[in-house]
Tab-separated table of C-alpha atoms and ligand atoms in Angstrom:
chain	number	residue	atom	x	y	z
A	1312	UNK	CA	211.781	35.302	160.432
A	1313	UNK	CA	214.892	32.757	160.930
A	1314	UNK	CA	217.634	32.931	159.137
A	1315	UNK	CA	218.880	30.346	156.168
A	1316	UNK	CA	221.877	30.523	157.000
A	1317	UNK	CA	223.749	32.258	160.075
A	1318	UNK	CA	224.360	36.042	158.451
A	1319	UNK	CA	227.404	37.609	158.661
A	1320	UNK	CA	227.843	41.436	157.958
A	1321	UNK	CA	231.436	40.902	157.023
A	1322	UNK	CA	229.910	39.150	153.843
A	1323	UNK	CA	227.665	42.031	153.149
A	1324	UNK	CA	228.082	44.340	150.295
A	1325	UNK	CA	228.349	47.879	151.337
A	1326	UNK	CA	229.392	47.117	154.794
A	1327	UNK	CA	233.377	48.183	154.126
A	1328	UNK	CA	236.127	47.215	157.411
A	1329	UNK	CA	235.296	51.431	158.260
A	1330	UNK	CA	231.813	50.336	158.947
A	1331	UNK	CA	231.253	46.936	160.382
A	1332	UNK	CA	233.806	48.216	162.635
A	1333	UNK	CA	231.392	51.129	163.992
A	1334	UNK	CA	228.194	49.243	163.776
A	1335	UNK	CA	230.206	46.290	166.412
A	1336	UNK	CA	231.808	49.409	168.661
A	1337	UNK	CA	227.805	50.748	168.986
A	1338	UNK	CA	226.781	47.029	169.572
A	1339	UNK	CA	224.400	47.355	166.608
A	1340	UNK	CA	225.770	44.603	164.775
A	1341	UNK	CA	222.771	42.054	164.928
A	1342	UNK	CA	221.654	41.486	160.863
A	1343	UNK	CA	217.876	41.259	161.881
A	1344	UNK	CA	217.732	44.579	163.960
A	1345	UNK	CA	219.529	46.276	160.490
A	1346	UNK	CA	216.922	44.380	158.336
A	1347	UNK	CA	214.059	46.019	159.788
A	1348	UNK	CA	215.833	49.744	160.257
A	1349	UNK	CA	214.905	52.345	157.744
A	1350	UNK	CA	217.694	53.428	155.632
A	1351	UNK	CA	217.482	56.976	157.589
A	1352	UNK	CA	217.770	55.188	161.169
A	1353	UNK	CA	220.634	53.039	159.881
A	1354	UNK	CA	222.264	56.193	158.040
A	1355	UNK	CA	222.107	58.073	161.520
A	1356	UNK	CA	223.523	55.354	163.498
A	1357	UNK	CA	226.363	54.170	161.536
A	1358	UNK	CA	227.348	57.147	160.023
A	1359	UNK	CA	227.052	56.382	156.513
A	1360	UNK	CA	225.343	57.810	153.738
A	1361	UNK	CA	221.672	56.607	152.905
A	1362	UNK	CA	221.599	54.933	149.828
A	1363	UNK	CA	224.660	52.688	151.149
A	1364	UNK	CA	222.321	52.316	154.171
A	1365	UNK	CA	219.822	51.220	151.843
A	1366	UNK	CA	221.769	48.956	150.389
A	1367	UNK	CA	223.383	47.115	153.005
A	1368	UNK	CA	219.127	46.589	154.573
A	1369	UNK	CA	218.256	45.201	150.779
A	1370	UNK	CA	221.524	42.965	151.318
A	1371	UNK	CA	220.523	41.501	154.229
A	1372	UNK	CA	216.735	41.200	153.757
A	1373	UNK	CA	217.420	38.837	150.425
A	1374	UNK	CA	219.441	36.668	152.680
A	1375	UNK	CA	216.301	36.314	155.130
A	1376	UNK	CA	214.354	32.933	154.755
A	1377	UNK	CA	210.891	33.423	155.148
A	1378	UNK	CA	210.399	30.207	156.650
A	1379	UNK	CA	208.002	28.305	154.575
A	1380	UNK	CA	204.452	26.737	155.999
A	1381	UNK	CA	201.951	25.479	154.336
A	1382	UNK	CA	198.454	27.774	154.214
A	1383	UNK	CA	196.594	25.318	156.221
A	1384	UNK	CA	199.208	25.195	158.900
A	1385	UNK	CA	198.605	28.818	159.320
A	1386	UNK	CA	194.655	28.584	158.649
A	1387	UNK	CA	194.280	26.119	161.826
A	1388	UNK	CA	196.324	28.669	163.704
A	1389	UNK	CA	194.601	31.412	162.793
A	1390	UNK	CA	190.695	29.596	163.680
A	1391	UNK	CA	191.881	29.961	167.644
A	1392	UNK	CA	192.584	33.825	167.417
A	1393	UNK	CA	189.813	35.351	169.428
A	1394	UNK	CA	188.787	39.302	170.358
A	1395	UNK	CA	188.577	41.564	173.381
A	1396	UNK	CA	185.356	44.078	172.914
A	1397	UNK	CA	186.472	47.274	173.225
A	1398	UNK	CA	182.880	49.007	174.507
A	1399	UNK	CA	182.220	50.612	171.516
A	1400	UNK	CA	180.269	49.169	168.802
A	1401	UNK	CA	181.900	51.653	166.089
A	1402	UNK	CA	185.332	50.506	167.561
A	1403	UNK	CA	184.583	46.664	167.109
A	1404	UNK	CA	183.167	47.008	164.210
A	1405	UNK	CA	186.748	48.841	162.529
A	1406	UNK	CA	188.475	46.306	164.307
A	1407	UNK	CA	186.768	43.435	163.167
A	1408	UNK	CA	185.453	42.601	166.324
A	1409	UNK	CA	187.796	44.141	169.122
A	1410	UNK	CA	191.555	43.635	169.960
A	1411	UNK	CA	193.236	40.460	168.885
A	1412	UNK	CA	195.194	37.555	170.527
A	1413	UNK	CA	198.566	36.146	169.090
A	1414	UNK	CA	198.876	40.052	168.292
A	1415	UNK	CA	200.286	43.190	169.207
A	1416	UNK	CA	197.925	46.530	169.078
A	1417	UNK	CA	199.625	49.571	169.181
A	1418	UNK	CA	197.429	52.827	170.016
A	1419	UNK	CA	199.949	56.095	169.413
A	1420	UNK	CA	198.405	59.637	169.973
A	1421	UNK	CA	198.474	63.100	172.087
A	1422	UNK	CA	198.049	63.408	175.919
A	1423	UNK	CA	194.334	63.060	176.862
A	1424	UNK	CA	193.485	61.174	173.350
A	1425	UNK	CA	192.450	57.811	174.973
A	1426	UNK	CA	195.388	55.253	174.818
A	1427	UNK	CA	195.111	54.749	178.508
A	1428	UNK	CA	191.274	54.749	179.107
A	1429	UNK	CA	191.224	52.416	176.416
A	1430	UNK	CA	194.014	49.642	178.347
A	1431	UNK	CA	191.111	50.259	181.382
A	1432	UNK	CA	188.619	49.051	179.318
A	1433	UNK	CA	190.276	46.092	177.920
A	1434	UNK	CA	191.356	45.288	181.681
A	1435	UNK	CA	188.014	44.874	182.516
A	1436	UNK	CA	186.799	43.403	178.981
A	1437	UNK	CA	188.803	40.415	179.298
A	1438	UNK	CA	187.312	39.446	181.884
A	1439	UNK	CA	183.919	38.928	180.519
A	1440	UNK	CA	182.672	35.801	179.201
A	1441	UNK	CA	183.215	34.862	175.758
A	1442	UNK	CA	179.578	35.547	174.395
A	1443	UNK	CA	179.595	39.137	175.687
A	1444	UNK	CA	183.273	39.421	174.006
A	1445	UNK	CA	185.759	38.659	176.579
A	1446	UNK	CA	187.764	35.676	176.979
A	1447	UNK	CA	187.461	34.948	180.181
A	1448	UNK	CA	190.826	35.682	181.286
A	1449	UNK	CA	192.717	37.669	183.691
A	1450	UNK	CA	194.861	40.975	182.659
A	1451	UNK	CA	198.709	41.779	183.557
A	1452	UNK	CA	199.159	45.566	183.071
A	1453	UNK	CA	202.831	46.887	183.340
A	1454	UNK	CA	202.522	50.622	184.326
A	1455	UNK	CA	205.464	53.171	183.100
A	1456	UNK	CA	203.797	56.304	184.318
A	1457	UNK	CA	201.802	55.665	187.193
A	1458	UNK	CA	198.938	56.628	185.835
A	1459	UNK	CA	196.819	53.347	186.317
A	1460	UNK	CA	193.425	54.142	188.379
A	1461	UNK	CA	191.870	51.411	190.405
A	1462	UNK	CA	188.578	53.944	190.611
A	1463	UNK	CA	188.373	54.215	186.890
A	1464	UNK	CA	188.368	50.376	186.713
A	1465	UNK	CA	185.436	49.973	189.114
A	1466	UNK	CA	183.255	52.091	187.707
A	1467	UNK	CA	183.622	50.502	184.055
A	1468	UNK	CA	183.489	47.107	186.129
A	1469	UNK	CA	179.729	48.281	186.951
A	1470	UNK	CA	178.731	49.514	183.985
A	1471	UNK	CA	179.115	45.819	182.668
A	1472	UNK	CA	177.693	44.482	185.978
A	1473	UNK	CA	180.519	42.995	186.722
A	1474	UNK	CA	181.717	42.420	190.464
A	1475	UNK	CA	184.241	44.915	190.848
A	1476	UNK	CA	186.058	43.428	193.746
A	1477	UNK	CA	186.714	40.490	191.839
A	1478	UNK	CA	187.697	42.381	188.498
A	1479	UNK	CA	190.466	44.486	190.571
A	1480	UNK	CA	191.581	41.133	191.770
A	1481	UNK	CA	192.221	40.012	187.754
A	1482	UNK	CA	194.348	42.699	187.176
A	1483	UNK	CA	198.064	42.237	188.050
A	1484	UNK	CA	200.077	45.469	188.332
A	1485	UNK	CA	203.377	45.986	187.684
A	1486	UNK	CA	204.881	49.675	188.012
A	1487	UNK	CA	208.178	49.392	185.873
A	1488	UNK	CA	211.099	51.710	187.249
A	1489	UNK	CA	213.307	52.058	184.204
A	1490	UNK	CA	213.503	49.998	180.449
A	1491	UNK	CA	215.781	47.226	182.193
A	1492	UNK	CA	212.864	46.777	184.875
A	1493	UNK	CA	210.463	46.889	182.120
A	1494	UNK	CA	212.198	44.072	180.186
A	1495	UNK	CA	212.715	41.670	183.309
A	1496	UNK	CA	208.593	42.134	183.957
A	1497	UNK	CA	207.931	40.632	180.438
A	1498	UNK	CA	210.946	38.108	180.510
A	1499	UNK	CA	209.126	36.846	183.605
A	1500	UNK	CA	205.848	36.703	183.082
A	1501	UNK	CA	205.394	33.427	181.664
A	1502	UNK	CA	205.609	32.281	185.054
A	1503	UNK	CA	202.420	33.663	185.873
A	1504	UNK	CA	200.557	33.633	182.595
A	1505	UNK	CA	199.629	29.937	183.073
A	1506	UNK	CA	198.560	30.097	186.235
A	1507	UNK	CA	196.156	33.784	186.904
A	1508	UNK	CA	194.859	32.744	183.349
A	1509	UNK	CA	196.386	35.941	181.871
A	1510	UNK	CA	194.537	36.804	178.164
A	1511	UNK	CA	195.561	40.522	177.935
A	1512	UNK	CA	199.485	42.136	178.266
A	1513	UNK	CA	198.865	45.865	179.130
A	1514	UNK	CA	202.120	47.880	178.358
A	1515	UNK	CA	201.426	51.571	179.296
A	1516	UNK	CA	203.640	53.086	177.501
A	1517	UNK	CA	205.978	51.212	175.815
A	1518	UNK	CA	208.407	53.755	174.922
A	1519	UNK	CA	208.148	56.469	177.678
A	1520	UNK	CA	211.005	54.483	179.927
A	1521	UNK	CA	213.171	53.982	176.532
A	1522	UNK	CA	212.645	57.343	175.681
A	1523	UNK	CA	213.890	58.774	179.052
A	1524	UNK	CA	216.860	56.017	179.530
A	1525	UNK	CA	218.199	56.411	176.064
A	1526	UNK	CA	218.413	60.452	175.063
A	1527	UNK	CA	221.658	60.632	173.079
A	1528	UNK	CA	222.003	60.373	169.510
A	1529	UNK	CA	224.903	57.879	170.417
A	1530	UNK	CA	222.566	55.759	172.109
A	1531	UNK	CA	220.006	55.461	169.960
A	1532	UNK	CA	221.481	51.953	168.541
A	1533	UNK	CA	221.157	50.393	171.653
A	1534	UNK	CA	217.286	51.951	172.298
A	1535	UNK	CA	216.501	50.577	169.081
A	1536	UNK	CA	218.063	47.110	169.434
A	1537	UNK	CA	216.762	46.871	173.081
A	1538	UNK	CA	213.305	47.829	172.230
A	1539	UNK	CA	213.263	45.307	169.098
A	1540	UNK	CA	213.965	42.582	171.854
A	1541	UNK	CA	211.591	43.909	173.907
A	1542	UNK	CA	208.859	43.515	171.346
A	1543	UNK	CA	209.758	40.238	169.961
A	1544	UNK	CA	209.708	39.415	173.221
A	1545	UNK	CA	205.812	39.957	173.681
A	1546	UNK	CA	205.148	38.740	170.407
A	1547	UNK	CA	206.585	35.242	171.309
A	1548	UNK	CA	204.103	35.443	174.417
A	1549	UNK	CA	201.024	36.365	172.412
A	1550	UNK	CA	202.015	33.524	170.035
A	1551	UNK	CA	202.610	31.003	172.738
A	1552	UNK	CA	199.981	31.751	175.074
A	1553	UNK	CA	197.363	32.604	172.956
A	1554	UNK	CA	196.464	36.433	174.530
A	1555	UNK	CA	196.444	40.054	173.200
A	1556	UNK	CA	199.033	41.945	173.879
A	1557	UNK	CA	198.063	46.314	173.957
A	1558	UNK	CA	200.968	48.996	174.327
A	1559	UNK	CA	200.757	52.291	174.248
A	1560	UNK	CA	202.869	55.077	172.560
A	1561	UNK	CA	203.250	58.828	172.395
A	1562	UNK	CA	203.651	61.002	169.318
A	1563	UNK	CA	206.285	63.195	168.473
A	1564	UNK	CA	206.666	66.425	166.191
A	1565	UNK	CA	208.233	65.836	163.227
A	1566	UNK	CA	209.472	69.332	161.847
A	1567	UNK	CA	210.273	67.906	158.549
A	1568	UNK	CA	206.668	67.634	157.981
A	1569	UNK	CA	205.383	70.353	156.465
A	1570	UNK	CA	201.878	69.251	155.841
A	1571	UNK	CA	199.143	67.179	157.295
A	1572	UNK	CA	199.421	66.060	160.841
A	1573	UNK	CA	203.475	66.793	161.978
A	1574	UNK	CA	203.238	64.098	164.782
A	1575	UNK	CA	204.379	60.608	164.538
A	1576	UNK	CA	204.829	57.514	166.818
A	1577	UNK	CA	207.959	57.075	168.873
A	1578	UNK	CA	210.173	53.993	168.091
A	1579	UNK	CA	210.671	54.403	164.554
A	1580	UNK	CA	210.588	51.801	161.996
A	1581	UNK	CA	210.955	48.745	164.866
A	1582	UNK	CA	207.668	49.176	166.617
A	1583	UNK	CA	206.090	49.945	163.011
A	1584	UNK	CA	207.718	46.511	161.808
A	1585	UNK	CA	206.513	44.799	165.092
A	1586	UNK	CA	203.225	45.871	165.993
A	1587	UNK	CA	200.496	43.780	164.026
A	1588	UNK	CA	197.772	46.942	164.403
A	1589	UNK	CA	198.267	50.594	164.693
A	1590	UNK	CA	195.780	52.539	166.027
A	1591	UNK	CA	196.087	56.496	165.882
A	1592	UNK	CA	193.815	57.842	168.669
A	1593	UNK	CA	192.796	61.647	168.367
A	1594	UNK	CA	190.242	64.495	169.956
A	1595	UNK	CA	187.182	65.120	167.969
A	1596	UNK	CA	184.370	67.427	167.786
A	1597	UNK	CA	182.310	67.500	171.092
A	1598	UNK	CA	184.498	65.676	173.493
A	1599	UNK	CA	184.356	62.249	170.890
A	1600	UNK	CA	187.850	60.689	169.688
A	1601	UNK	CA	188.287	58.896	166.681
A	1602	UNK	CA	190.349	55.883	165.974
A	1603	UNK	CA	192.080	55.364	162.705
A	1604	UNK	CA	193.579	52.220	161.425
A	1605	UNK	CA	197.170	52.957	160.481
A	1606	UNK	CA	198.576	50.126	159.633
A	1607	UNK	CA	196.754	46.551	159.695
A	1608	UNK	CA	197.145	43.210	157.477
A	1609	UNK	CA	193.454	42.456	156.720
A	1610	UNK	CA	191.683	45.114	157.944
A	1611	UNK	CA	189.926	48.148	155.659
A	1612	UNK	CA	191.880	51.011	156.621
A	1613	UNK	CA	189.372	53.493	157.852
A	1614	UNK	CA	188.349	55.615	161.463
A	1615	UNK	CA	185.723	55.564	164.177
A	1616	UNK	CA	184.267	57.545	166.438
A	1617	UNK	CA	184.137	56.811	170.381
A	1618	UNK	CA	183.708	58.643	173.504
A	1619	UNK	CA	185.215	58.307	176.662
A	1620	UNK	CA	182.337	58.366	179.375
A	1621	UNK	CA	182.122	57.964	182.764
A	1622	UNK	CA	181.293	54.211	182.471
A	1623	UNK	CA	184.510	53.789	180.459
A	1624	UNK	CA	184.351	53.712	176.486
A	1625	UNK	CA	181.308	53.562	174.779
A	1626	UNK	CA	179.483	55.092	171.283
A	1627	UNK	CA	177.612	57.277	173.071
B	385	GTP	P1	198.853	60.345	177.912
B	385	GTP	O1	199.085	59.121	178.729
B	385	GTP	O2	198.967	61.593	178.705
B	385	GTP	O3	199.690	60.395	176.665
B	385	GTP	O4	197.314	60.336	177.408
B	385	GTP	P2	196.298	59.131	177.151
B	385	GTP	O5	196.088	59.006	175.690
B	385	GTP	O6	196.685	57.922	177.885
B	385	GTP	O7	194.971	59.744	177.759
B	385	GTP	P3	193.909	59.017	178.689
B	385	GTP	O8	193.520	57.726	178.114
B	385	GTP	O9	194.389	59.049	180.075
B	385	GTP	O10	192.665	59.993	178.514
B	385	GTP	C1	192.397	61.000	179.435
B	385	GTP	C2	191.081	61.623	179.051
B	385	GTP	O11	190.028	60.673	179.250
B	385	GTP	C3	190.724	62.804	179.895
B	385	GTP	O12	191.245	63.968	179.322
B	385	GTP	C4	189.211	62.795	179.857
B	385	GTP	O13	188.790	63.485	178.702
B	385	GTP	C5	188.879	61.339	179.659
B	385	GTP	N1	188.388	60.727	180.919
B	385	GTP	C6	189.110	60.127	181.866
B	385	GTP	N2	188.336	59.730	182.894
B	385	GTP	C7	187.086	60.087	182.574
B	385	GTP	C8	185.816	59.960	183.215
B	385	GTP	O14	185.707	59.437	184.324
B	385	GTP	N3	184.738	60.452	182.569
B	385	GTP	C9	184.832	61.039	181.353
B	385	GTP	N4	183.747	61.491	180.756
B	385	GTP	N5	186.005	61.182	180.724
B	385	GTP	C10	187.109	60.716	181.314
B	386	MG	MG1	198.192	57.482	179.273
């Protein structure tokens, strides 16, 4: 989304000498980090009442320029997108075939619900030929909690009868100390993306570093500006490179929920802005989880049911 025209916030409506002046002294001053806030995050932030907050994110957004391109443009761009199989059949079949390239997949849910069996799985899928839904490609897999199992991997590496040898070799591992390290592992990896073939960007989680580094309500400008970047950031290498790009993300209780599910995704509006699919993982009956599209441009919103099994994820 470039600008027309470079923005200033002075020229604003809403955005009084009071204000601008607090949004530069939090550093939260970039127009296309306020465009995509909710009026709530920006309210928060900058100390100022909602519906101004509202108003000053409506200001901004009708100064955005699209960016025209013609439909066909897109079209041709669109015929080289290509899926990761995800091991189960129900799965695919809600995703329209598995995870996508020149996209980011977000998969938010509760300890133990399957976000980080299901980044094993995709390791290994990539790696498959393209008629048995891989592509053939080579995974990096940046690793917040420590939590990545080289065991898990070979087994799923012989359910598919793959070698698992050379499928641990495929998979690049990056343990990320804090949200700066985190950043510097993306803003390098183009280096190596040519060259290891990489076709799938692991990031597991996204927001647990970001979380942890950023815990004041003071600081939450800079976590949300930082982790905007951060996103963008993959999005310009799924777009460039052609690959899929999977993070993970935790839930949250929302108290001011007082019906339905009271858990929602860390991250706020940016990730929800950002990523392309959401994916809410959850436990159901008899060990299964289910998988329901959240938010997704063409797909049918709608769930399906998986297990996690010993040979990784499957139907059944
Ligand atoms: P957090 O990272 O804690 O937020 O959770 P997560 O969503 O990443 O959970 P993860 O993907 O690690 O899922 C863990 C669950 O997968 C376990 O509770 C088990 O139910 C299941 N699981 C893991 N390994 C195996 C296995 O070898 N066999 C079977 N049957 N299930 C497994
Ligand atoms: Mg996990």
């Amino acid at each position: 989304m470039p600008f027309k025209k470079e923005i200033r916030l002075e020229d604003i409506p809403g955005i009084g000498d009071k204000t601008l002046e607090k949004l530069k002294s939090i550093g939260y001053a970039d127009p296309m980090v306020i465009a995509v806030s909710s009026p709530t995050e920006l309210a928060n932030i900058a100390e100022i009442g909602e519906a101004t907050a509202a108003k000053i994110i409506n200001a901004i957004r009708e100064k955005l320029d699209i960016g025209y391109e013609t439909a066909d443009k897109i079209l041709e761009r669109r015929t080289t997108v290509s899926k990761i199989t995800t091991g189960s059949k129900n799965l695919d079949n809600l995703l329209g075939g598995g995870i996508e390239t020149q996209a980011i997949t977000e998969a938010y849910g509760q300890y133990g619900s399957g976000k980080t069996q299901l980044a094993f799985q995709l390791s290994v899928t990539v790696q498959l030929p393209k008629d048995k839904g891989g592509l053939d490609g080579a995974c990096l897999f940046i690793d917040t909690e420590n939590t990545f199992r080289p065991e898990r991997i070979v087994q799923i590496a012989r359910s598919l009868k793959l070698e698992p040898e050379k499928v641990l070799r495929n998979i690049y591992i990056a343990r990320a100390f804090n949200t700066e390290h985190q950043i510097l592992l993306v803003e390098k990896a183009p280096d190596m993306i040519e060259e290891k073939k990489i076709k799938l960007i692991v990031v597991d989680s996204l927001t647990s570093h970001f979380r942890a580094d950023f815990i004041g309500r003071g600081e939450l400008a800079s976590r949300q500006q930082k982790l905007n970047r951060h996103l963008h950031q993959l999005q310009r290498l799924a777009d460039a490179f052609n690959l899929a790009v999977y993070i993970t993300n935790q839930v949250m209780s929302d108290p001011s929920m007082l019906f339905g599910d009271p858990t929602r995704p860390v991250g706020g509006n940016i990730l929800g802005h950002m990523a392309t699919y959401r994916l809410y993982l959850r436990r159901g009956k008899e060990g299964t989880r289910i998988c329901k599209i959240i938010d997704a441009p063409d797909l049918v919103e709608g769930e399906a049911v998986f297990r996690i099994t010993e040979n990784g994820i499957s139907d059944n």
